[in-house]
Amino acid sequence: MESQNKVSNSFDGTTGTDSKQVVGMPRTLSNCDLILRVVALLLTVTSAIVLGVDKQTKIVPIQIVPTLPAVNVAAQAKWHYLSAFVYSMVANIIASSYAAISTLMVLGSRNGKARLGLAQIIAVLDILMVGILFSANGAALAIGLMGYNGNSHVRWNKVCNVFDKFCDQAAVSIVLSLLASLAFTALILLTLLTFHKRFAR
Amino acid sequence: MESQNKVSNSFDGTTGTDSKQVVGMPRTLSNCDLILRVVALLLTVTSAIVLGVDKQTKIVPIQIVPTLPAVNVAAQAKWHYLSAFVYSMVANIIASSYAAISTLMVLGSRNGKARLGLAQIIAVLDILMVGILFSANGAALAIGLMGYNGNSHVRWNKVCNVFDKFCDQAAVSIVLSLLASLAFTALILLTLLTFHKRFAR
């Protein structure tokens, strides 16, 4: 029991704290949490917008009959032509919606009750967002790189030499989404750090 | 102070626990943690092996000159021809190595000291594994689906109608890797649950 009391007494060094403060985050970490959520919101929204407006039309010469000269055809590249980009868009919309809702929830619960239950739900959903965003980024990056380099083994030609603007804009969207997934990762680390800080005292 | 004491007194209901037990996991959750690490290890190792031995040779008719009949050529599909599969392989090797090391660390620290510092490092690395594995799965899945379906917009033909065995084996590897990433996600949830259980009492 002695060691228990030792831990118990050093459980929270701040004076005048109530039970809500004990189960919640210290003010500094709580502010970091809020900032990270807003950053994640901005990054996912911007990533979705950059990808959503991404399209490019190019005049491409196509050889229909080998003996006749090539015919110029207007070819268009749109984000929803590739399922990996569709997944990236859906993932960013889900993540931005969640970032907005969780920001409001964290703000609203700052002086409210039932912080532990809320913290549990938010922590689980943060992890879910990391999984969704990282898999979406991996998918979009794999297809993006294939577009830039192509692959001779499967005879998939690169398309970014033609649709350069489209590829660059998709790359920007992927980088923004990648930063957002790192922000959500930092949020989980922050939650773990909060609990560890409590125990370490 | 009253509420602090309330939390402090109800901090750990078990009798005869020492300070190491207080900062560590309860026995049941600790066993779950260990089982999940072994499961993650088996899944990542199997996924890497299934992908590593994945190759298929097929005789494909290729038209070299339009006026002459097609020439039969032996075409080979190997996992390292596609960078997404290489990334998946590297991710699974890293994750399996980490799963093995962390299993030993958790086993070794069960009756040892400095559990909090170790728990911090392991929790951070668990999150890192989730990020690496989910992005690798997303990448491999995007390329795999492209192989199954192709895409008429970018003129990438499907290849899984020819290399059926290769694609099926890659799909098995991706599913195993996906299950491993879920095991690592469960490990983070378990860490959070451990801390939440402590606070909720």
CSV table of C-alpha atoms in Angstrom, one decimal:
chain,number,residue,atom,x,y,z
A,1,MET,CA,0.0,0.0,0.0
A,2,GLU,CA,2.9,2.3,0.7
A,3,SER,CA,4.0,2.4,-2.9
A,4,GLN,CA,0.4,2.9,-4.0
A,5,ASN,CA,0.1,6.0,-1.7
A,6,LYS,CA,3.4,7.2,-3.1
A,7,VAL,CA,2.0,7.2,-6.6
A,8,SER,CA,-1.4,8.4,-5.5
A,9,ASN,CA,0.0,11.4,-3.6
A,10,SER,CA,2.2,12.4,-6.5
A,11,PHE,CA,-0.6,11.8,-9.0
A,12,ASP,CA,-1.3,15.5,-9.6
A,13,GLY,CA,1.0,18.2,-8.4
A,14,THR,CA,-1.3,21.1,-9.2
A,15,THR,CA,-3.2,22.6,-6.4
A,16,GLY,CA,-6.9,23.3,-6.5
A,17,THR,CA,-7.6,20.8,-9.3
A,18,ASP,CA,-11.0,19.1,-9.4
A,19,SER,CA,-11.7,15.5,-10.5
A,20,LYS,CA,-12.4,16.7,-14.1
A,21,GLN,CA,-8.9,18.2,-14.3
A,22,VAL,CA,-7.4,14.9,-13.0
A,23,VAL,CA,-8.9,12.8,-15.8
A,24,GLY,CA,-8.4,15.6,-18.5
A,25,MET,CA,-5.3,17.0,-20.0
A,26,PRO,CA,-3.0,19.6,-18.5
A,27,ARG,CA,-3.7,23.1,-20.0
A,28,THR,CA,-0.5,23.2,-22.2
A,29,LEU,CA,-1.1,19.8,-23.7
A,30,SER,CA,-4.8,20.6,-24.2
A,31,ASN,CA,-3.9,23.7,-26.2
A,32,CYS,CA,-1.5,21.6,-28.3
A,33,ASP,CA,-4.3,19.1,-28.9
A,34,LEU,CA,-6.6,21.9,-30.0
A,35,ILE,CA,-4.0,23.5,-32.3
A,36,LEU,CA,-3.2,20.1,-33.9
A,37,ARG,CA,-6.9,19.4,-34.6
A,38,VAL,CA,-7.3,22.8,-36.3
A,39,VAL,CA,-4.1,22.1,-38.3
A,40,ALA,CA,-5.3,18.7,-39.3
A,41,LEU,CA,-8.7,20.2,-40.3
A,42,LEU,CA,-7.0,22.9,-42.5
A,43,LEU,CA,-4.6,20.3,-44.1
A,44,THR,CA,-7.3,17.8,-44.9
A,45,VAL,CA,-9.8,20.4,-46.3
A,46,THR,CA,-7.0,22.0,-48.4
A,47,SER,CA,-5.9,18.6,-49.6
A,48,ALA,CA,-9.4,17.6,-50.6
A,49,ILE,CA,-10.0,21.0,-52.4
A,50,VAL,CA,-6.6,20.8,-54.3
A,51,LEU,CA,-7.5,17.3,-55.5
A,52,GLY,CA,-11.1,18.1,-56.2
A,53,VAL,CA,-10.3,20.9,-58.6
A,54,ASP,CA,-7.5,18.9,-60.2
A,55,LYS,CA,-8.2,18.4,-63.9
A,56,GLN,CA,-6.3,19.0,-67.1
A,57,THR,CA,-7.1,18.8,-70.8
A,58,LYS,CA,-4.4,18.2,-73.4
A,59,ILE,CA,-4.5,17.7,-77.2
A,60,VAL,CA,-2.8,14.3,-77.8
A,61,PRO,CA,-2.0,12.9,-81.2
A,62,ILE,CA,-3.5,9.4,-81.6
A,63,GLN,CA,-2.6,7.0,-84.4
A,64,ILE,CA,-5.9,5.2,-85.3
A,65,VAL,CA,-4.8,3.6,-88.7
A,66,PRO,CA,-1.0,3.0,-89.1
A,67,THR,CA,-0.9,4.1,-92.7
A,68,LEU,CA,-2.7,7.4,-92.0
A,69,PRO,CA,-1.3,10.5,-90.1
A,70,ALA,CA,-2.1,10.8,-86.3
A,71,VAL,CA,-5.4,12.5,-85.3
A,72,ASN,CA,-5.3,15.1,-82.6
A,73,VAL,CA,-7.8,14.3,-79.8
A,74,ALA,CA,-8.6,16.2,-76.6
A,75,ALA,CA,-7.7,14.0,-73.6
A,76,GLN,CA,-8.8,14.9,-70.1
A,77,ALA,CA,-7.3,13.9,-66.8
A,78,LYS,CA,-9.6,14.1,-63.8
A,79,TRP,CA,-9.1,12.9,-60.2
A,80,HIS,CA,-12.1,10.6,-60.1
A,81,TYR,CA,-10.7,8.6,-63.1
A,82,LEU,CA,-8.4,6.8,-60.6
A,83,SER,CA,-9.9,4.9,-57.7
A,84,ALA,CA,-6.8,5.6,-55.4
A,85,PHE,CA,-7.5,9.4,-55.8
A,86,VAL,CA,-11.2,8.8,-55.0
A,87,TYR,CA,-10.2,6.9,-51.9
A,88,SER,CA,-7.8,9.8,-51.0
A,89,MET,CA,-10.7,12.3,-51.5
A,90,VAL,CA,-13.1,10.3,-49.3
A,91,ALA,CA,-10.5,9.8,-46.6
A,92,ASN,CA,-9.7,13.5,-46.5
A,93,ILE,CA,-13.4,14.4,-46.3
A,94,ILE,CA,-14.0,12.0,-43.5
A,95,ALA,CA,-10.8,13.2,-41.7
A,96,SER,CA,-11.7,16.9,-42.1
A,97,SER,CA,-15.3,16.3,-40.9
A,98,TYR,CA,-14.0,14.4,-37.9
A,99,ALA,CA,-11.3,17.1,-37.2
A,100,ALA,CA,-14.0,19.8,-37.2
A,101,ILE,CA,-16.4,17.8,-34.9
A,102,SER,CA,-13.6,16.7,-32.5
A,103,THR,CA,-12.3,20.3,-32.3
A,104,LEU,CA,-15.8,21.5,-31.3
A,105,MET,CA,-16.1,18.5,-28.8
A,106,VAL,CA,-12.8,19.3,-27.2
A,107,LEU,CA,-13.6,23.0,-27.0
A,108,GLY,CA,-17.1,22.2,-25.6
A,109,SER,CA,-15.8,19.7,-23.0
A,110,ARG,CA,-13.1,22.0,-21.7
A,111,ASN,CA,-15.3,23.2,-18.8
A,112,GLY,CA,-17.8,20.3,-19.0
A,113,LYS,CA,-18.3,16.8,-17.5
A,114,ALA,CA,-17.7,13.3,-18.7
A,115,ARG,CA,-14.2,14.1,-20.0
A,116,LEU,CA,-12.9,10.5,-19.7
A,117,GLY,CA,-15.6,8.9,-21.9
A,118,LEU,CA,-15.1,11.6,-24.5
A,119,ALA,CA,-11.3,11.3,-24.3
A,120,GLN,CA,-11.7,7.5,-24.9
A,121,ILE,CA,-14.0,8.0,-28.0
A,122,ILE,CA,-11.7,10.8,-29.4
A,123,ALA,CA,-8.5,8.7,-28.9
A,124,VAL,CA,-10.1,5.7,-30.7
A,125,LEU,CA,-11.3,7.9,-33.6
A,126,ASP,CA,-7.9,9.6,-33.8
A,127,ILE,CA,-6.3,6.1,-34.4
A,128,LEU,CA,-9.0,5.3,-37.0
A,129,MET,CA,-8.1,8.5,-38.8
A,130,VAL,CA,-4.4,7.6,-38.8
A,131,GLY,CA,-5.2,4.2,-40.4
A,132,ILE,CA,-7.6,5.7,-43.0
A,133,LEU,CA,-5.3,8.6,-44.0
A,134,PHE,CA,-2.1,6.6,-44.1
A,135,SER,CA,-3.6,3.9,-46.3
A,136,ALA,CA,-5.1,6.6,-48.6
A,137,ASN,CA,-1.8,8.4,-48.8
A,138,GLY,CA,0.0,5.1,-49.6
A,139,ALA,CA,-2.6,4.3,-52.4
A,140,ALA,CA,-2.5,7.8,-53.9
A,141,LEU,CA,1.3,7.9,-53.7
A,142,ALA,CA,1.7,4.5,-55.4
A,143,ILE,CA,-0.6,5.5,-58.3
A,144,GLY,CA,1.0,8.9,-58.5
A,145,LEU,CA,4.5,7.5,-58.7
A,146,MET,CA,3.3,5.0,-61.4
A,147,GLY,CA,2.0,8.0,-63.3
A,148,TYR,CA,5.4,9.8,-63.0
A,149,ASN,CA,7.6,6.8,-63.8
A,150,GLY,CA,5.5,4.2,-65.5
A,151,ASN,CA,6.5,0.5,-65.4
A,152,SER,CA,7.9,-1.4,-68.3
A,153,HIS,CA,7.3,-4.9,-66.7
A,154,VAL,CA,3.5,-4.4,-66.7
A,155,ARG,CA,3.6,-2.0,-69.7
A,156,TRP,CA,2.0,0.9,-67.9
A,157,ASN,CA,3.3,4.0,-69.5
A,158,LYS,CA,3.9,7.2,-67.6
A,159,VAL,CA,1.3,9.8,-68.0
A,160,CYS,CA,2.8,12.7,-66.1
A,161,ASN,CA,4.9,13.8,-69.1
A,162,VAL,CA,1.6,14.7,-70.8
A,163,PHE,CA,-0.6,15.7,-67.8
A,164,ASP,CA,2.2,17.6,-65.9
A,165,LYS,CA,-0.1,20.2,-64.1
A,166,PHE,CA,-2.5,17.4,-63.1
A,167,CYS,CA,0.3,15.3,-61.5
A,168,ASP,CA,1.9,18.3,-59.7
A,169,GLN,CA,-1.5,19.3,-58.2
A,170,ALA,CA,-2.1,15.7,-57.1
A,171,ALA,CA,1.4,15.6,-55.5
A,172,VAL,CA,0.6,18.7,-53.5
A,173,SER,CA,-2.7,17.2,-52.4
A,174,ILE,CA,-0.8,14.0,-51.3
A,175,VAL,CA,1.8,16.0,-49.3
A,176,LEU,CA,-0.9,18.0,-47.5
A,177,SER,CA,-2.8,14.7,-46.7
A,178,LEU,CA,0.5,13.2,-45.5
A,179,LEU,CA,1.1,16.2,-43.1
A,180,ALA,CA,-2.5,15.8,-41.9
A,181,SER,CA,-1.9,12.1,-41.1
A,182,LEU,CA,1.2,13.1,-39.1
A,183,ALA,CA,-0.9,15.7,-37.2
A,184,PHE,CA,-3.3,12.9,-36.2
A,185,THR,CA,-0.4,10.7,-35.2
A,186,ALA,CA,0.9,13.6,-33.1
A,187,LEU,CA,-2.6,13.7,-31.4
A,188,ILE,CA,-2.3,10.1,-30.4
A,189,LEU,CA,1.2,10.7,-29.1
A,190,LEU,CA,-0.1,13.6,-27.1
A,191,THR,CA,-2.8,11.5,-25.5
A,192,LEU,CA,-0.2,8.9,-24.6
A,193,LEU,CA,2.1,11.6,-23.3
A,194,THR,CA,-0.6,13.1,-21.1
A,195,PHE,CA,-1.3,9.7,-19.4
A,196,HIS,CA,2.4,9.0,-19.1
A,197,LYS,CA,3.1,12.4,-17.5
A,198,ARG,CA,0.4,11.6,-14.9
A,199,PHE,CA,2.1,8.3,-14.1
A,200,ALA,CA,5.6,9.6,-14.2
A,201,ARG,CA,5.0,12.3,-11.5
B,1,MET,CA,-7.7,17.9,-2.3
B,2,GLU,CA,-10.8,15.8,-1.5
B,3,SER,CA,-11.4,14.8,-5.1
B,4,GLN,CA,-7.7,14.2,-5.5
B,5,ASN,CA,-7.7,11.8,-2.6
B,6,LYS,CA,-10.9,10.2,-4.0
B,7,VAL,CA,-9.1,9.4,-7.2
B,8,SER,CA,-5.9,8.5,-5.4
B,9,ASN,CA,-7.5,6.0,-3.1
B,10,SER,CA,-9.4,4.3,-5.9
B,11,PHE,CA,-6.4,4.4,-8.2
B,12,ASP,CA,-5.6,0.7,-7.9
B,13,GLY,CA,-8.0,-1.7,-6.3
B,14,THR,CA,-5.7,-4.7,-6.2
B,15,THR,CA,-3.9,-5.5,-3.0
B,16,GLY,CA,-0.2,-6.2,-2.7
B,17,THR,CA,0.7,-4.4,-5.9
B,18,ASP,CA,4.1,-2.7,-6.1
B,19,SER,CA,5.1,0.6,-7.9
B,20,LYS,CA,6.1,-1.3,-11.0
B,21,GLN,CA,2.7,-2.9,-11.3
B,22,VAL,CA,1.0,0.5,-10.9
B,23,VAL,CA,2.8,2.0,-13.9
B,24,GLY,CA,2.5,-1.2,-15.9
B,25,MET,CA,-0.4,-3.1,-17.3
B,26,PRO,CA,-2.9,-5.2,-15.4
B,27,ARG,CA,-2.0,-8.9,-15.9
B,28,THR,CA,-5.0,-9.6,-18.3
B,29,LEU,CA,-4.2,-6.7,-20.6
B,30,SER,CA,-0.5,-7.5,-20.4
B,31,ASN,CA,-1.3,-11.0,-21.7
B,32,CYS,CA,-3.5,-9.6,-24.5
B,33,ASP,CA,-0.6,-7.3,-25.4
B,34,LEU,CA,1.8,-10.2,-25.6
B,35,ILE,CA,-0.6,-12.3,-27.7
B,36,LEU,CA,-1.2,-9.4,-30.1
B,37,ARG,CA,2.5,-8.9,-30.6
B,38,VAL,CA,3.0,-12.6,-31.4
B,39,VAL,CA,0.0,-12.5,-33.8
B,40,ALA,CA,1.5,-9.4,-35.5
B,41,LEU,CA,4.9,-11.1,-35.8
B,42,LEU,CA,3.4,-14.2,-37.4
B,43,LEU,CA,1.2,-12.2,-39.7
B,44,THR,CA,4.0,-9.9,-40.9
B,45,VAL,CA,6.5,-12.7,-41.3
B,46,THR,CA,4.0,-14.8,-43.3
B,47,SER,CA,3.0,-11.8,-45.4
B,48,ALA,CA,6.6,-11.1,-46.3
B,49,ILE,CA,7.3,-14.8,-47.1
B,50,VAL,CA,4.1,-15.1,-49.3
B,51,LEU,CA,5.1,-11.9,-51.2
B,52,GLY,CA,8.8,-12.9,-51.3
B,53,VAL,CA,8.2,-16.2,-53.1
B,54,ASP,CA,5.6,-14.7,-55.4
B,55,LYS,CA,6.6,-15.1,-59.0
B,56,GLN,CA,5.0,-16.5,-62.1
B,57,THR,CA,6.2,-17.2,-65.6
B,58,LYS,CA,3.8,-17.3,-68.6
B,59,ILE,CA,4.1,-17.7,-72.3
B,60,VAL,CA,2.6,-14.6,-73.8
B,61,PRO,CA,2.1,-14.1,-77.6
B,62,ILE,CA,3.6,-10.8,-78.7
B,63,GLN,CA,3.0,-9.1,-82.1
B,64,ILE,CA,6.4,-7.6,-83.1
B,65,VAL,CA,5.6,-6.9,-86.8
B,66,PRO,CA,1.9,-6.4,-87.7
B,67,THR,CA,2.1,-8.5,-90.9
B,68,LEU,CA,3.8,-11.5,-89.3
B,69,PRO,CA,2.3,-14.0,-86.8
B,70,ALA,CA,2.7,-13.3,-83.0
B,71,VAL,CA,5.9,-14.6,-81.3
B,72,ASN,CA,5.5,-16.6,-78.1
B,73,VAL,CA,7.7,-15.0,-75.4
B,74,ALA,CA,8.2,-16.1,-71.7
B,75,ALA,CA,7.1,-13.2,-69.5
B,76,GLN,CA,7.8,-13.3,-65.8
B,77,ALA,CA,6.1,-11.5,-63.0
B,78,LYS,CA,8.1,-10.9,-59.8
B,79,TRP,CA,7.2,-8.9,-56.7
B,80,HIS,CA,10.2,-6.6,-56.9
B,81,TYR,CA,9.2,-5.3,-60.4
B,82,LEU,CA,6.6,-3.1,-58.6
B,83,SER,CA,7.9,-0.5,-56.1
B,84,ALA,CA,4.6,-0.7,-54.1
B,85,PHE,CA,5.3,-4.4,-53.4
B,86,VAL,CA,8.9,-3.6,-52.5
B,87,TYR,CA,7.6,-1.0,-50.0
B,88,SER,CA,5.1,-3.6,-48.7
B,89,MET,CA,8.0,-6.1,-48.3
B,90,VAL,CA,10.2,-3.6,-46.5
B,91,ALA,CA,7.4,-2.5,-44.2
B,92,ASN,CA,6.5,-6.1,-43.3
B,93,ILE,CA,10.2,-6.9,-42.5
B,94,ILE,CA,10.5,-3.8,-40.3
B,95,ALA,CA,7.2,-4.5,-38.6
B,96,SER,CA,8.1,-8.2,-38.0
B,97,SER,CA,11.6,-7.3,-36.6
B,98,TYR,CA,10.0,-4.8,-34.3
B,99,ALA,CA,7.2,-7.2,-33.3
B,100,ALA,CA,9.9,-9.8,-32.4
B,101,ILE,CA,12.1,-7.3,-30.4
B,102,SER,CA,9.1,-5.7,-28.6
B,103,THR,CA,7.8,-9.2,-27.7
B,104,LEU,CA,11.1,-9.9,-26.1
B,105,MET,CA,11.2,-6.5,-24.4
B,106,VAL,CA,7.7,-6.9,-23.0
B,107,LEU,CA,8.5,-10.4,-21.8
B,108,GLY,CA,11.8,-9.3,-20.3
B,109,SER,CA,10.3,-6.3,-18.5
B,110,ARG,CA,7.5,-8.2,-16.9
B,111,ASN,CA,9.4,-8.6,-13.7
B,112,GLY,CA,12.0,-5.8,-14.4
B,113,LYS,CA,12.3,-2.1,-13.7
B,114,ALA,CA,11.8,1.1,-15.7
B,115,ARG,CA,8.5,-0.1,-17.2
B,116,LEU,CA,7.2,3.4,-17.8
B,117,GLY,CA,10.1,4.5,-20.1
B,118,LEU,CA,9.9,1.2,-22.0
B,119,ALA,CA,6.1,1.5,-22.3
B,120,GLN,CA,6.6,5.0,-23.8
B,121,ILE,CA,9.1,3.9,-26.4
B,122,ILE,CA,7.0,0.8,-27.3
B,123,ALA,CA,3.8,2.9,-27.6
B,124,VAL,CA,5.5,5.4,-29.9
B,125,LEU,CA,7.0,2.6,-32.1
B,126,ASP,CA,3.6,0.8,-32.2
B,127,ILE,CA,2.1,4.0,-33.7
B,128,LEU,CA,5.0,4.2,-36.2
B,129,MET,CA,4.3,0.6,-37.3
B,130,VAL,CA,0.6,1.5,-37.8
B,131,GLY,CA,1.6,4.3,-40.1
B,132,ILE,CA,4.2,2.3,-42.0
B,133,LEU,CA,2.0,-0.8,-42.4
B,134,PHE,CA,-1.2,1.1,-43.4
B,135,SER,CA,0.6,3.2,-46.0
B,136,ALA,CA,2.3,0.1,-47.4
B,137,ASN,CA,-1.1,-1.8,-47.5
B,138,GLY,CA,-2.7,1.2,-49.3
B,139,ALA,CA,0.1,1.3,-51.8
B,140,ALA,CA,0.1,-2.5,-52.5
B,141,LEU,CA,-3.7,-2.6,-52.7
B,142,ALA,CA,-3.9,0.3,-55.1
B,143,ILE,CA,-1.3,-1.3,-57.5
B,144,GLY,CA,-3.0,-4.7,-57.0
B,145,LEU,CA,-6.4,-3.4,-57.9
B,146,MET,CA,-4.9,-1.7,-60.9
B,147,GLY,CA,-3.5,-5.0,-61.9
B,148,TYR,CA,-6.9,-6.7,-61.5
B,149,ASN,CA,-9.0,-4.0,-63.2
B,150,GLY,CA,-6.7,-1.8,-65.3
B,151,ASN,CA,-7.7,1.7,-66.2
B,152,SER,CA,-8.8,2.8,-69.6
B,153,HIS,CA,-8.3,6.6,-68.9
B,154,VAL,CA,-4.5,6.2,-68.4
B,155,ARG,CA,-4.3,3.1,-70.7
B,156,TRP,CA,-3.0,0.8,-68.1
B,157,ASN,CA,-4.2,-2.7,-69.0
B,158,LYS,CA,-5.0,-5.3,-66.4
B,159,VAL,CA,-2.3,-7.9,-66.0
B,160,CYS,CA,-4.0,-10.3,-63.5
B,161,ASN,CA,-5.9,-12.1,-66.4
B,162,VAL,CA,-2.4,-13.3,-67.4
B,163,PHE,CA,-0.6,-13.5,-64.1
B,164,ASP,CA,-3.5,-14.9,-62.1
B,165,LYS,CA,-1.5,-17.0,-59.5
B,166,PHE,CA,0.9,-14.0,-59.0
B,167,CYS,CA,-2.0,-11.6,-58.3
B,168,ASP,CA,-3.8,-14.1,-56.0
B,169,GLN,CA,-0.7,-14.6,-53.9
B,170,ALA,CA,0.0,-10.9,-53.7
B,171,ALA,CA,-3.6,-10.4,-52.5
B,172,VAL,CA,-3.1,-13.0,-49.7
B,173,SER,CA,0.1,-11.1,-48.7
B,174,ILE,CA,-1.8,-7.8,-48.6
B,175,VAL,CA,-4.7,-9.3,-46.5
B,176,LEU,CA,-2.1,-10.7,-44.0
B,177,SER,CA,-0.3,-7.4,-43.8
B,178,LEU,CA,-3.7,-5.6,-43.3
B,179,LEU,CA,-4.5,-7.9,-40.4
B,180,ALA,CA,-1.1,-7.2,-38.9
B,181,SER,CA,-1.7,-3.5,-39.1
B,182,LEU,CA,-5.0,-4.0,-37.3
B,183,ALA,CA,-3.1,-6.0,-34.6
B,184,PHE,CA,-0.7,-3.0,-34.1
B,185,THR,CA,-3.8,-0.7,-34.0
B,186,ALA,CA,-5.3,-3.0,-31.3
B,187,LEU,CA,-2.0,-2.7,-29.3
B,188,ILE,CA,-2.3,1.1,-29.2
B,189,LEU,CA,-6.0,0.8,-28.2
B,190,LEU,CA,-4.8,-1.6,-25.5
B,191,THR,CA,-2.3,0.9,-24.2
B,192,LEU,CA,-4.9,3.7,-24.1
B,193,LEU,CA,-7.4,1.3,-22.5
B,194,THR,CA,-4.9,0.5,-19.8
B,195,PHE,CA,-4.4,4.1,-18.8
B,196,HIS,CA,-8.1,4.9,-19.1
B,197,LYS,CA,-9.0,1.9,-16.8
B,198,ARG,CA,-6.6,3.4,-14.2
B,199,PHE,CA,-8.3,6.8,-14.4
B,200,ALA,CA,-11.8,5.4,-14.5
B,201,ARG,CA,-11.5,3.5,-11.2
